[in-house]
Structures are given as C-alpha cells and as structure tokens.
Amino acid sequence: MEGPARPTFLRSDGSAFPSSFRKGTRKRATTVNDSSVPEQVLAREIFGPLGGVVEIGAVAATGTWEVARASVAGWLSRHRNEVDRLLKLVREIGRFSEPSMAIADELGWLSEHPVTAPSLLLWAGGIEEITPRLEDLEQPRAVRRMCRMGADLQLTRLLQAMVTATVVGQRTADDSVREIAEALDIGVLLANQVEHTTAAVVFRMWRAACLPEVLRPDSGASAAGRTAFRSLAHALEDGLDP
C-alpha cells in the first residue's frame, strides 16, 4: 500500500513546518482571533502533529527502537479506541465539519504505511544530523533520541493547534478546557512508550515555547485573542499542572 506523501524537512503535516515554529509564533498570533481562518487550515494544523504521534508510537511500540519492525496498522489496531476518542474530541474542539475531519484520512497517517528514519528526523525537528548514510539514522540510540524529541515537539504543536482552534472558534475556556485536556492526555498516552512525557510536561513546554509569543504586546493578536489564550492557559494549568 502506498503510504502518505512524505513531508519536506520543514513541515510536520505533509508540506512545510508552520512558520510559527520556525520564527516564534508571531504569524500564528496574527490569526488566532480571526474567525475567517478556514477551518480546514485549523484541522490540518492538528492532524499534522497527530501523524507524528502515530509514527513515533508505532516505533516505540517495537520495544527495540528498530524502525523496520514498526507497524502502523498493528499499532492502530491496539489503540483504535483511543484514536477514535481523540478524533471525536478534535471535532468538538474545533467544531469541524465532515470535510475538515476527512483531512485526517487524506493525509494518510491513520492507515498502514512504512515508517522511516528520515520521517522520524522530520518529526524531531532535525535533532540528528542529516546524512546520506541511512544506517546512521537507524541506529537504536539515534531512533530513540528522535522519538523522544519528536514526541515532545509534536505534542506541544498538537496542544498549540487545539488551543488556536478553540480561540478562533470563539469558545470560552470553561467550554473547551476539559476537551483539550482529555485530548492531550490521550495524545500523551499514545506516545508515552517514549518515556518521561506527561500532559503536565507538555503543557509547560507549550506555555514556555508558544504562549509568550502570543501574549506579547507586539504579537499581532488582538486584546481579545490574548485574553482568550491567557484564560485557556490558566484553566489548563488548573487541570493539568495544579
């Protein structure tokens, strides 16, 4: 079976990493309070990191960090209930339509496809050196490092994308925080064979890496947008990291 189109080195969902993660989050901040942002754009920003969680989870499940032994289909069969629940929560968080939710299948991450070491390198943000020697990237120590880094990075991006979709949808913190927290818990569970990652840790990484660039006065976000992000951060802290 033909797998999903492989991402370029600059993206986590099939084309290019969002500019908000290459140069801070200023570009994202200019749109977080803009209800005209197409919902399919918001959905894609969620399903991209989810693809990383799937591939990383499949590799970690081997127990040996051998990429060649990873089976996405086998991993999905064992975690179907969790994946289905996560997708349901994502739909509620973003109030997404059927066409937007169909992007998850169109990207190909949720069907059988080969997982490769270069793919893990992309999810991990280039933590290993790019090399033509594939065997170097396939060393278990390198694979473990890429999976651990990739889990942290993609879970943080997943949280940022869910919070952004909530703010753009003009949902309140009280209305959405439980769904976001549960979705993040499931994401962490799916990647947790990577070790050490918890929802509280992901929240702290997001709070340190993404939130300040939205809250800064020159971020481009409106006052209402900054207030919404701040309220969600406070509510997530109460639920995940009291």
PDB file of C-alpha atoms in Angstrom, residues 16 38 81 86 96 99 117 142 147 151-153 202 205 212 215 239-240:
ATOM      1  CA  ALA A  16       6.180  22.569   5.417  1.00  0.00           C
ATOM      2  CA  PRO A  38     -10.600  28.389   7.167  1.00  0.00           C
ATOM      3  CA  ASN A  81     -10.454   3.211  20.834  1.00  0.00           C
ATOM      4  CA  LEU A  86      -9.160  11.665  20.196  1.00  0.00           C
ATOM      5  CA  PHE A  96     -15.079  20.826  12.489  1.00  0.00           C
ATOM      6  CA  PRO A  99     -14.795  17.629   5.069  1.00  0.00           C
ATOM      7  CA  ALA A 117      14.198   7.119   9.983  1.00  0.00           C
ATOM      8  CA  ALA A 142      19.505   7.726  17.285  1.00  0.00           C
ATOM      9  CA  CYS A 147      11.333   9.586  19.057  1.00  0.00           C
ATOM     10  CA  ALA A 151       7.098  13.241  20.936  1.00  0.00           C
ATOM     11  CA  ASP A 152       7.843  16.408  22.892  1.00  0.00           C
ATOM     12  CA  LEU A 153       7.748  18.604  19.798  1.00  0.00           C
ATOM     13  CA  VAL A 202       3.709  19.086  27.536  1.00  0.00           C
ATOM     14  CA  MET A 205       6.656  23.194  27.193  1.00  0.00           C
ATOM     15  CA  PRO A 212       4.671  34.163  25.339  1.00  0.00           C
ATOM     16  CA  LEU A 215       0.803  37.323  24.690  1.00  0.00           C
ATOM     17  CA  GLY A 239      -6.451  20.929  35.303  1.00  0.00           C
ATOM     18  CA  LEU A 240      -3.068  19.555  34.244  1.00  0.00           C
TER      19      LEU A 240
END
